[in-house]
PDB file of C-alpha atoms in Angstrom:
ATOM      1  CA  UNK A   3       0.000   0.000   0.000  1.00 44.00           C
ATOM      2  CA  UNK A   4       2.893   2.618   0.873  1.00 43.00           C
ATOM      3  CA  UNK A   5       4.376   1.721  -2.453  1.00 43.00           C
ATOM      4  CA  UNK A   6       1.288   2.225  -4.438  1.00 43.00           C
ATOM      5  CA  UNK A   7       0.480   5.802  -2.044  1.00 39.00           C
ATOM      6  CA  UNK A   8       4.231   6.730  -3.088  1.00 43.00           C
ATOM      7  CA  UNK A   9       3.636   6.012  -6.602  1.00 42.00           C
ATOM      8  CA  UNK A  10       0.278   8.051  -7.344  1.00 43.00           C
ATOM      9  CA  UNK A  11       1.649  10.451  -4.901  1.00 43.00           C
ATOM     10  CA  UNK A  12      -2.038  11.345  -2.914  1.00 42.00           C
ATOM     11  CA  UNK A  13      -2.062  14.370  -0.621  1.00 45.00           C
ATOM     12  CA  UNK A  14      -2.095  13.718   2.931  1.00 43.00           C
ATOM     13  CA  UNK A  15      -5.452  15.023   3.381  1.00 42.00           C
ATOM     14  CA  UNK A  16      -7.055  12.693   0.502  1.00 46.00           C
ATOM     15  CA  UNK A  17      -5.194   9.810   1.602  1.00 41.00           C
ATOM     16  CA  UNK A  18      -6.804  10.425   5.336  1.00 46.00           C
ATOM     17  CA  UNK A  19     -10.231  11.018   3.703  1.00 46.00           C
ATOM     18  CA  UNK A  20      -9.890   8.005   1.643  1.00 45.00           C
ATOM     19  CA  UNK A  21      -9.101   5.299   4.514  1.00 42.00           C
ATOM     20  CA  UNK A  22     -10.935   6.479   7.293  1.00 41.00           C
ATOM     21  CA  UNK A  23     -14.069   6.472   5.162  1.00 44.00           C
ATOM     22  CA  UNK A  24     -13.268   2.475   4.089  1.00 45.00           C
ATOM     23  CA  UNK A  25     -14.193   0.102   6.148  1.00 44.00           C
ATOM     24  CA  UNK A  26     -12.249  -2.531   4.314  1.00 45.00           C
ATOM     25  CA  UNK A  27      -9.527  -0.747   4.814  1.00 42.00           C
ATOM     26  CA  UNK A  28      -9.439   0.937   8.309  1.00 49.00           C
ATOM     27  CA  UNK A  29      -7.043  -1.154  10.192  1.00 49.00           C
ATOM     28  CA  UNK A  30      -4.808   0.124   7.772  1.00 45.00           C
ATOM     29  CA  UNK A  31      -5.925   3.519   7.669  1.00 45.00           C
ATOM     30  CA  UNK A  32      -5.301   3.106  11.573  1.00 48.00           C
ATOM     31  CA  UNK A  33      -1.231   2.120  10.876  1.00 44.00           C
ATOM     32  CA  UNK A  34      -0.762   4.445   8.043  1.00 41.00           C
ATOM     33  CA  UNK A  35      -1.850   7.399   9.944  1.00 43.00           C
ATOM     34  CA  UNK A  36       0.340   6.395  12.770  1.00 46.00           C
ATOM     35  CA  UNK A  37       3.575   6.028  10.757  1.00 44.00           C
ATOM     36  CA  UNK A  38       3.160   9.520   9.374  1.00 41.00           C
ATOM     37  CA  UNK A  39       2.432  10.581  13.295  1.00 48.00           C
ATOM     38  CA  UNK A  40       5.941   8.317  14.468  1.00 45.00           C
ATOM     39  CA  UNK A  41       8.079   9.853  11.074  1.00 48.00           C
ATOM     40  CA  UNK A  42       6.706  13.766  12.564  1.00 53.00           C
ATOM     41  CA  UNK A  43       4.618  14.816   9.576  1.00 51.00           C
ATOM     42  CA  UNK A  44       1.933  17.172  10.281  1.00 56.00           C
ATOM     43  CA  UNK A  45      -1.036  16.783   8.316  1.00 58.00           C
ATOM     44  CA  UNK A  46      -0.938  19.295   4.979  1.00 55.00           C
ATOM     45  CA  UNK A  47      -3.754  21.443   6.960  1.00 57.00           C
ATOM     46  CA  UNK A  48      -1.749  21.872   9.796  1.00 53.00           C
ATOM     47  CA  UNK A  49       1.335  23.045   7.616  1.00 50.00           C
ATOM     48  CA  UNK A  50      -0.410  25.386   5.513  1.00 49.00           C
ATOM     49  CA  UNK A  51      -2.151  26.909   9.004  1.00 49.00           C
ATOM     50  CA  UNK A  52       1.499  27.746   9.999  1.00 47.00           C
ATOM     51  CA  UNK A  53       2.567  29.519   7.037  1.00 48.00           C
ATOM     52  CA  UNK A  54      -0.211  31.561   6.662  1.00 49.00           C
ATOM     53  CA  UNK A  55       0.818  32.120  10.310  1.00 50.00           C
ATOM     54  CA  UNK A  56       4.232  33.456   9.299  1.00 52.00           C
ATOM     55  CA  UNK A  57       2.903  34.862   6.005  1.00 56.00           C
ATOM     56  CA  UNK A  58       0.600  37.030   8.792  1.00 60.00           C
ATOM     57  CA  UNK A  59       3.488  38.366  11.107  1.00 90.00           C
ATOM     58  CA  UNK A  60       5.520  39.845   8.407  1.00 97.00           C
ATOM     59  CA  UNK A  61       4.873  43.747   7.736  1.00 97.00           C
ATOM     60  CA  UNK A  62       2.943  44.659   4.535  1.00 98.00           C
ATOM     61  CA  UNK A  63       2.580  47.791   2.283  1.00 97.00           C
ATOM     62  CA  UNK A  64      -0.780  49.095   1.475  1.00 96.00           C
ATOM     63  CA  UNK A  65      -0.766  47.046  -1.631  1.00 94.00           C
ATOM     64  CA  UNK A  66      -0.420  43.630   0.104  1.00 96.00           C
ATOM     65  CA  UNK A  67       3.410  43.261  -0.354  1.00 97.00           C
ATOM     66  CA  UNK A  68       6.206  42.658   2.216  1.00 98.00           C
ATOM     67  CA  UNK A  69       7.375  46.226   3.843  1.00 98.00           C
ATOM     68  CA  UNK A  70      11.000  45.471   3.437  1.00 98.00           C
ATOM     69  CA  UNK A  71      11.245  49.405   4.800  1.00 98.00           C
ATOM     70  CA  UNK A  72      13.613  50.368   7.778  1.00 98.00           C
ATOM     71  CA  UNK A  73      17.580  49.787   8.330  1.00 98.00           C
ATOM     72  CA  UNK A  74      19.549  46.942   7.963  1.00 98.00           C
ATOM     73  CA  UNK A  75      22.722  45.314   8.420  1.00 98.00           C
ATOM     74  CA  UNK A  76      24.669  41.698   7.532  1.00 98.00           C
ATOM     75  CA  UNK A  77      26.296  40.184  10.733  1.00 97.00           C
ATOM     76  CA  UNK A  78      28.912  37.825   9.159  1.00 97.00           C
ATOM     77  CA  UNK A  79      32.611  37.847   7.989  1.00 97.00           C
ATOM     78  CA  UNK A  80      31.596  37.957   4.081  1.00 98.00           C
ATOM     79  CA  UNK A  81      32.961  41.319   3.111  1.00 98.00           C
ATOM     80  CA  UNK A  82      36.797  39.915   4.108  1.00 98.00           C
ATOM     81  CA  UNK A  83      35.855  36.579   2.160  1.00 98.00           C
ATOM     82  CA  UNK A  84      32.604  35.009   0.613  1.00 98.00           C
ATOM     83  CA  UNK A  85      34.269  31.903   0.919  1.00 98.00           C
ATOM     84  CA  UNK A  86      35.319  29.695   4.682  1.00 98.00           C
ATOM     85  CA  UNK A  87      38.689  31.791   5.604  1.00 97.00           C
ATOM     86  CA  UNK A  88      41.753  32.467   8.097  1.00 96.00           C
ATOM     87  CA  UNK A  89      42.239  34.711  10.014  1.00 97.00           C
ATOM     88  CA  UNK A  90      45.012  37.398   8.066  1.00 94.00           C
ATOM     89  CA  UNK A  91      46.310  40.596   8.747  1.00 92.00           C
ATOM     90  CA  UNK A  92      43.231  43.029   9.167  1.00 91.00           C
ATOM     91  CA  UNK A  93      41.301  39.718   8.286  1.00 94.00           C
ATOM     92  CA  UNK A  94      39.559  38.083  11.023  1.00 96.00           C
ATOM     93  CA  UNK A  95      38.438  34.212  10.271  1.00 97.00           C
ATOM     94  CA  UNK A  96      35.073  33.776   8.996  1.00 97.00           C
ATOM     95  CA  UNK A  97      32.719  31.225   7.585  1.00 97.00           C
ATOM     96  CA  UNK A  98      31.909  31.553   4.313  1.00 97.00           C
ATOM     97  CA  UNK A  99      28.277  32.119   2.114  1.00 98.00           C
ATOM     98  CA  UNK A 100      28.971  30.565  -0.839  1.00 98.00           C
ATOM     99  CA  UNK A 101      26.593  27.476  -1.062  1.00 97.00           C
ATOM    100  CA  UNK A 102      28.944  24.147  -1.724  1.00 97.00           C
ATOM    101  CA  UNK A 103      31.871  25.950  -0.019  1.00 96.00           C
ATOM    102  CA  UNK A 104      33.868  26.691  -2.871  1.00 97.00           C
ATOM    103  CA  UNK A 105      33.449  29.236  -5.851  1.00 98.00           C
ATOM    104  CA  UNK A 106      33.620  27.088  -9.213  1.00 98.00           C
ATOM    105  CA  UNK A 107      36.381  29.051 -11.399  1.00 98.00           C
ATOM    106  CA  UNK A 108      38.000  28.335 -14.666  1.00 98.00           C
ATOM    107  CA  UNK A 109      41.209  27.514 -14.044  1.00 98.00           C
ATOM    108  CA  UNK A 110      42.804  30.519 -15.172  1.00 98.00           C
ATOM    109  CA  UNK A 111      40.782  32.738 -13.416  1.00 98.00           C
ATOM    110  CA  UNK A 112      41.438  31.046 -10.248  1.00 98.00           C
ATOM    111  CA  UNK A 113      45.219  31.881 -10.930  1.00 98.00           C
ATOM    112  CA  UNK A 114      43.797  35.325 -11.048  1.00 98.00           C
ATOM    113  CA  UNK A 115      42.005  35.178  -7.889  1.00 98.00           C
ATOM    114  CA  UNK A 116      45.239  34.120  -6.365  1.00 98.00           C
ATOM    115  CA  UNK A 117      46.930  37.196  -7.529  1.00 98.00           C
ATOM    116  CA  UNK A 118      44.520  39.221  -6.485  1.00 98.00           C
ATOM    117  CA  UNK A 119      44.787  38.003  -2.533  1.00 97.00           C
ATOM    118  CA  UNK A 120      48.391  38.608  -2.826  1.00 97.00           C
ATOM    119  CA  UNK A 121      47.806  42.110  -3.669  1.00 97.00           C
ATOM    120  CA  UNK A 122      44.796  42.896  -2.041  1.00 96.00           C
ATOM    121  CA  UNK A 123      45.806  45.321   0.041  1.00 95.00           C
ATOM    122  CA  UNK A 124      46.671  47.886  -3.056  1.00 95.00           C
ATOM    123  CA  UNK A 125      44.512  46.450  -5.701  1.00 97.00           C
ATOM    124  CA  UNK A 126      40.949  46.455  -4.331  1.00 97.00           C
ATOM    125  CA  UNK A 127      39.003  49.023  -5.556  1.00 97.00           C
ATOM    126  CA  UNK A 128      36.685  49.231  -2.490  1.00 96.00           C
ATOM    127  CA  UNK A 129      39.986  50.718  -0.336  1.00 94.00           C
ATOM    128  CA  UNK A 130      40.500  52.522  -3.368  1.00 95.00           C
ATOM    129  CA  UNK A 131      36.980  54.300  -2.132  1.00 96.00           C
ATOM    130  CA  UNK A 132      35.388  53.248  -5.219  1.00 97.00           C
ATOM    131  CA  UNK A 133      31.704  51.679  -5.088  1.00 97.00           C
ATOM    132  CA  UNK A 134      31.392  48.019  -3.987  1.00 97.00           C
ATOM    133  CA  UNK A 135      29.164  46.671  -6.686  1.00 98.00           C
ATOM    134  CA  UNK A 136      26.646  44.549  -6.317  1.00 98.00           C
ATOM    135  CA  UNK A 137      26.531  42.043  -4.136  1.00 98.00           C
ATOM    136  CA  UNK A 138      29.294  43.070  -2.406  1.00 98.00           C
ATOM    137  CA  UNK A 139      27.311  46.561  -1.024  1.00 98.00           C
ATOM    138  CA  UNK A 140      24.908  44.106   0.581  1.00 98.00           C
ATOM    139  CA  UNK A 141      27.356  42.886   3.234  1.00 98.00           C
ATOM    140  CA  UNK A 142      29.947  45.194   3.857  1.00 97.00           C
ATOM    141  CA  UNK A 143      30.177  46.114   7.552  1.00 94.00           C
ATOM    142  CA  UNK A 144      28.086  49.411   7.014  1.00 97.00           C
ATOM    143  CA  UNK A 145      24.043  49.555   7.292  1.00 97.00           C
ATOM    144  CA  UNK A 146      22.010  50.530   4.356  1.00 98.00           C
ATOM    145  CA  UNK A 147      18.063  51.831   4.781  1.00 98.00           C
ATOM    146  CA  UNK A 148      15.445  50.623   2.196  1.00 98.00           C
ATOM    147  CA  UNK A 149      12.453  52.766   1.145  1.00 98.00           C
ATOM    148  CA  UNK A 150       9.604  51.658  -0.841  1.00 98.00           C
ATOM    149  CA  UNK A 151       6.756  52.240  -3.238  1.00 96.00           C
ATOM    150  CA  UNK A 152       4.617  50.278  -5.703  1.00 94.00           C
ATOM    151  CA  UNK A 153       6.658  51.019  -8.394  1.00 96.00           C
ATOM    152  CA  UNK A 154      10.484  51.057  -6.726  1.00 97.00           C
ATOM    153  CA  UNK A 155      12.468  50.065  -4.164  1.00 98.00           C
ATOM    154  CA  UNK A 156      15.450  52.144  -2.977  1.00 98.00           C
ATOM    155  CA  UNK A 157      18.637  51.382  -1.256  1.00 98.00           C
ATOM    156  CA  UNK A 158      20.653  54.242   0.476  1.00 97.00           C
ATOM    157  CA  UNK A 159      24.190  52.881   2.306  1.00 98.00           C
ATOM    158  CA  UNK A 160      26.075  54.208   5.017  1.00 97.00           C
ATOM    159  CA  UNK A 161      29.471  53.725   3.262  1.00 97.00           C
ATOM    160  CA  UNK A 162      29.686  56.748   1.054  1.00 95.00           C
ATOM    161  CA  UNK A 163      26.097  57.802   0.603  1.00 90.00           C
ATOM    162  CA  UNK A 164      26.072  55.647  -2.111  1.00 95.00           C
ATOM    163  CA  UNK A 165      22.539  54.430  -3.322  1.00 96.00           C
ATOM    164  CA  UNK A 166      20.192  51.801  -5.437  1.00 98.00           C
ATOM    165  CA  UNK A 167      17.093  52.120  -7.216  1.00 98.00           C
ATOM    166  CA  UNK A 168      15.385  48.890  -7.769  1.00 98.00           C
ATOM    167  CA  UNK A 169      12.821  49.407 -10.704  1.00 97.00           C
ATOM    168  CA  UNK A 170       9.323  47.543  -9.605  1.00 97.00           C
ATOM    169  CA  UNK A 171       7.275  48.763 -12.486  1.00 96.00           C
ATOM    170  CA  UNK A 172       8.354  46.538 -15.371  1.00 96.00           C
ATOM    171  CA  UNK A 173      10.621  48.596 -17.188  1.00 96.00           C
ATOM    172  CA  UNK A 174      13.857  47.152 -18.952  1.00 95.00           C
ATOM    173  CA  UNK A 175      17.199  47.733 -18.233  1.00 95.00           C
ATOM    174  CA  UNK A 176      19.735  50.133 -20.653  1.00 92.00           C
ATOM    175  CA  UNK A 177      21.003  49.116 -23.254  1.00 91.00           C
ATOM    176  CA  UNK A 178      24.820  49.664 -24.363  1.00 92.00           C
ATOM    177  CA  UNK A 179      25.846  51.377 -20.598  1.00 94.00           C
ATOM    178  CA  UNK A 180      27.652  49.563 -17.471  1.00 96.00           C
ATOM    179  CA  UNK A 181      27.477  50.990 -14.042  1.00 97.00           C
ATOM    180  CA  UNK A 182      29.281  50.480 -10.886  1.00 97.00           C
ATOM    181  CA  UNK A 183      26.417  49.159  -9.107  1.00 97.00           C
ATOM    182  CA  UNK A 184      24.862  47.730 -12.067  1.00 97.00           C
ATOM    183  CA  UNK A 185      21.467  47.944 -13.133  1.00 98.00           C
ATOM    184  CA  UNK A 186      17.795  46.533 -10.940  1.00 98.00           C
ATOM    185  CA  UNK A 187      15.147  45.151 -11.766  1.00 98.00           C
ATOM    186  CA  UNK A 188      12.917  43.678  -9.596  1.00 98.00           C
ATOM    187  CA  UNK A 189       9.516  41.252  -9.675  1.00 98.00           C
ATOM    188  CA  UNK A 190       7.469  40.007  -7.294  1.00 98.00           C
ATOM    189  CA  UNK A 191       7.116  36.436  -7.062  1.00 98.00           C
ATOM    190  CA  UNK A 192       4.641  35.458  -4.068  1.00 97.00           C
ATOM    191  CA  UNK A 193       6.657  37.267  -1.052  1.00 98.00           C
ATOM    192  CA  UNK A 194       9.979  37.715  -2.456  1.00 98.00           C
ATOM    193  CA  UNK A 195      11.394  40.277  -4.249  1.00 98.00           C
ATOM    194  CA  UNK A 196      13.158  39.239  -7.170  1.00 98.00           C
ATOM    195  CA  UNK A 197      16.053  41.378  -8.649  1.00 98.00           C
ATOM    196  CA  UNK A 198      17.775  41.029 -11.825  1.00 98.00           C
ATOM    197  CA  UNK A 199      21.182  42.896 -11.698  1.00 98.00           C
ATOM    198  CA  UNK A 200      22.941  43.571 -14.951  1.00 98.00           C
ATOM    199  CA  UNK A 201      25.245  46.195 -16.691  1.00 98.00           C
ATOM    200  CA  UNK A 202      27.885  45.785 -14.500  1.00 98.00           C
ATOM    201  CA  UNK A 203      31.512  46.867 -15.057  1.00 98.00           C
ATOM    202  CA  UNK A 204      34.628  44.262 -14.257  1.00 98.00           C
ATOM    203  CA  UNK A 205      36.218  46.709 -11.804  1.00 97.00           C
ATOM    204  CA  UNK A 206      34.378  45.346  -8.775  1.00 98.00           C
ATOM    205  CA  UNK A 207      35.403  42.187  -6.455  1.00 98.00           C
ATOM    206  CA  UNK A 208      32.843  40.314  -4.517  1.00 98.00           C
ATOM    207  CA  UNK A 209      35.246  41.117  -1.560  1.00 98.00           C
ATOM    208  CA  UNK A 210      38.836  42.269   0.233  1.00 97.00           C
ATOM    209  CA  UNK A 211      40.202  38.222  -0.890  1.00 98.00           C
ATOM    210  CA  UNK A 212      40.355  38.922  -4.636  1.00 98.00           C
ATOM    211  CA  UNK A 213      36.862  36.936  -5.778  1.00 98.00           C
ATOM    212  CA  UNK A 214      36.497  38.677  -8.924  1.00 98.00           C
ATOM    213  CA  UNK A 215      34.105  38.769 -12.008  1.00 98.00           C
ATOM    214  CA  UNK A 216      34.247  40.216 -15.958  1.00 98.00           C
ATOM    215  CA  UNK A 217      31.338  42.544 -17.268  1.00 98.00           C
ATOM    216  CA  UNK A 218      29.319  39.371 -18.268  1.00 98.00           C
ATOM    217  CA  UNK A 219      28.385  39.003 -14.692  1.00 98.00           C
ATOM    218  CA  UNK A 220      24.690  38.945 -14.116  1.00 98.00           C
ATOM    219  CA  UNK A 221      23.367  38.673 -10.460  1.00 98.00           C
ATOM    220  CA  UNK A 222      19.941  37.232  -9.537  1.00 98.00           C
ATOM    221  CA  UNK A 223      18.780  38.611  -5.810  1.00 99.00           C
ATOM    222  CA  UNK A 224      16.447  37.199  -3.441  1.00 98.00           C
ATOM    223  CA  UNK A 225      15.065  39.130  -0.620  1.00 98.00           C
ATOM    224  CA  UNK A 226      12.545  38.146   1.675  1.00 98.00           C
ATOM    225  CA  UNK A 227      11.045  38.068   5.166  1.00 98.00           C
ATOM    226  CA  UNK A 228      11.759  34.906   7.359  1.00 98.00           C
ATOM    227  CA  UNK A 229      10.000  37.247  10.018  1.00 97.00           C
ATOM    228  CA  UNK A 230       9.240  40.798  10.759  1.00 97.00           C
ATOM    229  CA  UNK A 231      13.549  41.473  11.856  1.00 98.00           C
ATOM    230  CA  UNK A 232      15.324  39.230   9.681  1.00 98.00           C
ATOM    231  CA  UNK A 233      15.554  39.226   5.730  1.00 98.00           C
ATOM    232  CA  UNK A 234      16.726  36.430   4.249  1.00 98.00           C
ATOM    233  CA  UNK A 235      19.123  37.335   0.910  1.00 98.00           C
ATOM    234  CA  UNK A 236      20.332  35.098  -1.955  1.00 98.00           C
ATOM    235  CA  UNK A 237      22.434  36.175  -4.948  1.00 98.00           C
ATOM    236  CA  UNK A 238      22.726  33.591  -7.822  1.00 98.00           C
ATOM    237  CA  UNK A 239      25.886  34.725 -10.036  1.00 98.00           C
ATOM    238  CA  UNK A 240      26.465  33.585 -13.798  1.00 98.00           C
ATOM    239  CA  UNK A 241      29.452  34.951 -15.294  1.00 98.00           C
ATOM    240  CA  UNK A 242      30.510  32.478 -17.991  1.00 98.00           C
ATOM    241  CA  UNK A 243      33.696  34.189 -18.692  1.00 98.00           C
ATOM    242  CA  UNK A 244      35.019  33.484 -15.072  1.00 98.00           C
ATOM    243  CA  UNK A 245      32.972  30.494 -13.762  1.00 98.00           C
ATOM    244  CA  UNK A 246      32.340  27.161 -15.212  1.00 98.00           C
ATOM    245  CA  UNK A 247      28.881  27.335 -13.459  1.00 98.00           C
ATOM    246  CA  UNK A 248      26.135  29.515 -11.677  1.00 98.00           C
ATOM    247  CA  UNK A 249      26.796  29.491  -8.242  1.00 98.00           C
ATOM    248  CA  UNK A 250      24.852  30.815  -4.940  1.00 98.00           C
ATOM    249  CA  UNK A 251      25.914  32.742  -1.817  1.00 98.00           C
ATOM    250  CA  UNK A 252      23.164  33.418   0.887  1.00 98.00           C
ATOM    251  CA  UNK A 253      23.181  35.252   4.136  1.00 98.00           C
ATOM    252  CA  UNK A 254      20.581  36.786   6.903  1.00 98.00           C
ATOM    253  CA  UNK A 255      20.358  40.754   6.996  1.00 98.00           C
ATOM    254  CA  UNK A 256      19.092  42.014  10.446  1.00 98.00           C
ATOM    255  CA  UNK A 257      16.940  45.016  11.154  1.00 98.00           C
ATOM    256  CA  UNK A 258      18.926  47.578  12.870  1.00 98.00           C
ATOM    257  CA  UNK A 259      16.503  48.931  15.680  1.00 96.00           C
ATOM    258  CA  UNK A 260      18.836  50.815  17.965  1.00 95.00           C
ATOM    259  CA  UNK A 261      19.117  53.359  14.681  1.00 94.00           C
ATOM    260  CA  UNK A 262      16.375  56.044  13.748  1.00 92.00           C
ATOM    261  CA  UNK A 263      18.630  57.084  10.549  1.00 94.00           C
ATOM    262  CA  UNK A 264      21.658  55.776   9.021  1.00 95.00           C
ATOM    263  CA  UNK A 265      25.167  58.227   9.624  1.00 95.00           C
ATOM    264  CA  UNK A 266      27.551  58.882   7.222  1.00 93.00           C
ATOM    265  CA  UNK A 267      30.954  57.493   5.918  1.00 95.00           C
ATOM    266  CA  UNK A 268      32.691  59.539   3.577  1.00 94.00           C
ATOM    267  CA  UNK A 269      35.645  57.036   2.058  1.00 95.00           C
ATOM    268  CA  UNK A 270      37.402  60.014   0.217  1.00 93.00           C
ATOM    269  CA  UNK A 271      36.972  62.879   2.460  1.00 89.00           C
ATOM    270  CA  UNK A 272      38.221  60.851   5.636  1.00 90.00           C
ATOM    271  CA  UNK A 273      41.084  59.425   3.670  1.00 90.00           C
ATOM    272  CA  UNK A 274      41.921  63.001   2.986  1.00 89.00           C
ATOM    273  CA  UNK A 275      41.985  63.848   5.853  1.00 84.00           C
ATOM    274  CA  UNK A 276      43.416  61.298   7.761  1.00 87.00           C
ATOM    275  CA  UNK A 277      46.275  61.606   4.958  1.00 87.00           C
ATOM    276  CA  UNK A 278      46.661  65.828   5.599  1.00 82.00           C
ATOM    277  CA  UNK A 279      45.517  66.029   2.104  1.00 84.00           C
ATOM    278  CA  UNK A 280      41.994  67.469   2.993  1.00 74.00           C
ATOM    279  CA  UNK A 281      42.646  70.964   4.739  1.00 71.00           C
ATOM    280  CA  UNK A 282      39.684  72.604   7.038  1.00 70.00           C
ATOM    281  CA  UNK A 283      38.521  75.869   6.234  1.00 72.00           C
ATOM    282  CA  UNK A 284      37.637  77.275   9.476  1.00 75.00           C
ATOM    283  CA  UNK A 285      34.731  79.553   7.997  1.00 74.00           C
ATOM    284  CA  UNK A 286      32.694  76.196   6.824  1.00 73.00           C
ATOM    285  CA  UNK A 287      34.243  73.360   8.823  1.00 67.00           C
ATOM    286  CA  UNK A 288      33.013  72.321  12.687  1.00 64.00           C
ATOM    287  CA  UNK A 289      36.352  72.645  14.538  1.00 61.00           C
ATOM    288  CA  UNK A 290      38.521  69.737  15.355  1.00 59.00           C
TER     289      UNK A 290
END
């Protein structure tokens, strides 16, 4: 009988209506109910009762979608290395996001990625004060606020005031233009918010460690609401040029609530002036 149930593949509930309403068959109706009960599978009903549950506790816009609105910030070791690391000078050890540990290169551009840890400390562009790209602006150690509409969703950071627009209302992206941060576009599908990130320069690194990408890259976000303080995020990367395959990193972002508005981190100005390069005019600067 479990063989034949297996095969046709019955929903729980049916199979439950079905035996306890045979007599012929309700001694077995009896043990097949209490070998789902022993393996811990609630009934279908019971399941959908408790999403709908969690569906209910998130925060909602007017229009029925998840509020994603208010501050946020990542909690892990990514920016230093999406993948498991060491600790290294002005690295501490981390555990990685990549899903499958490791991040499927071509061989030659893992010789590249090699080259680039060596010389990370001069070659990446984010100490250079230039924007992250995305993902890598998702989990830096800096929290970004989101704002949105039925039409867009907007990102501003912390690190450099630097901002995304995620385009809602089914527009395409440019053609013939890349962008530091690339260009979004996002979809609803059910509860998550589905952005399609393309345009993208190959002057960006996923992080400090050298994981690199060309201009072919093309990043697929996920974003949505395990519950009302946590957002759960997955990027899905293809970059044929680099990779041999698509490959996933995913993370938790965590509502800031001890923040009413995010500050201000101006890369260039306080390397300026840490440097003596930036000098104060008294008449428009606050005093030391």
């Amino acid at each position: 009988m479990a063989c034949a149930l297996a095969k046709h593949r019955l929903p729980f509930v049916s199979i439950q209506r079905h035996l306890l309403m045979s007599k012929r068959l309700g001694a077995a109706a009896a043990v097949l109910l209490a070998a789902f009960a022993i393996a811990g599978l609630p009934p279908l009903t019971e399941r959908a009762t408790a999403q709908t549950a969690a569906g209910k506790q998130i925060p909602r816009m007017p229009d029925g979608k998840p509020n994603l609105q208010g501050i946020w910030q990542t909690r892990n070791r990514a920016a230093y290395n999406i993948e498991d690391h060491h600790a290294k000078l002005n690295m501490p050890a981390g555990k990685g996001v990549v899903e499958g540990g490791a991040i499927p290169y071509q061989e030659w551009a893992l010789k590249k990625r090699e080259e680039n840890f060596v010389n990370r400390y001069k070659d990446d562009p984010f100490s250079k004060c230039y924007m992250p790209g995305v993902p890598r602006i998702m989990y830096i150690e800096f929290p970004f606020q989101v704002f949105q509409s039925s039409t867009h969703v907007a990102m501003t950071f912390e690190w450099t005031n630097v901002h995304r627009l995620i385009y809602t209302n089914g527009s395409k992206p440019v053609e013939g233009i890349e962008f530091w941060m690339g260009d979004s576009r996002g979809r609803w599908e059910g509860d998550t918010l589905v952005v399609q990130v393309t345009n993208h320069n190959d002057k960006t690194w996923f992080d400090m460690s050298g994981n690199f990408h060309s201009e072919a890259l093309k990043v697929t976000e996920r974003y949505s609401l395990a519950d009302a303080d946590t957002m759960r995020y997955e990027a899905t990367i293809e970059d044929p040029k680099v990779f041999t395959r698509a490959w996933k990193m995913s993370m938790p972002i965590y509502r800031v609530k001890d923040m009413d508005r995010i500050f201000e981190y101006q890369c260039v100005a306080e390397g300026e002036e840490a440097s003596g390069v930036f000098h104060r005019e008294p008449k428009t600067w606050y005093p030391k």
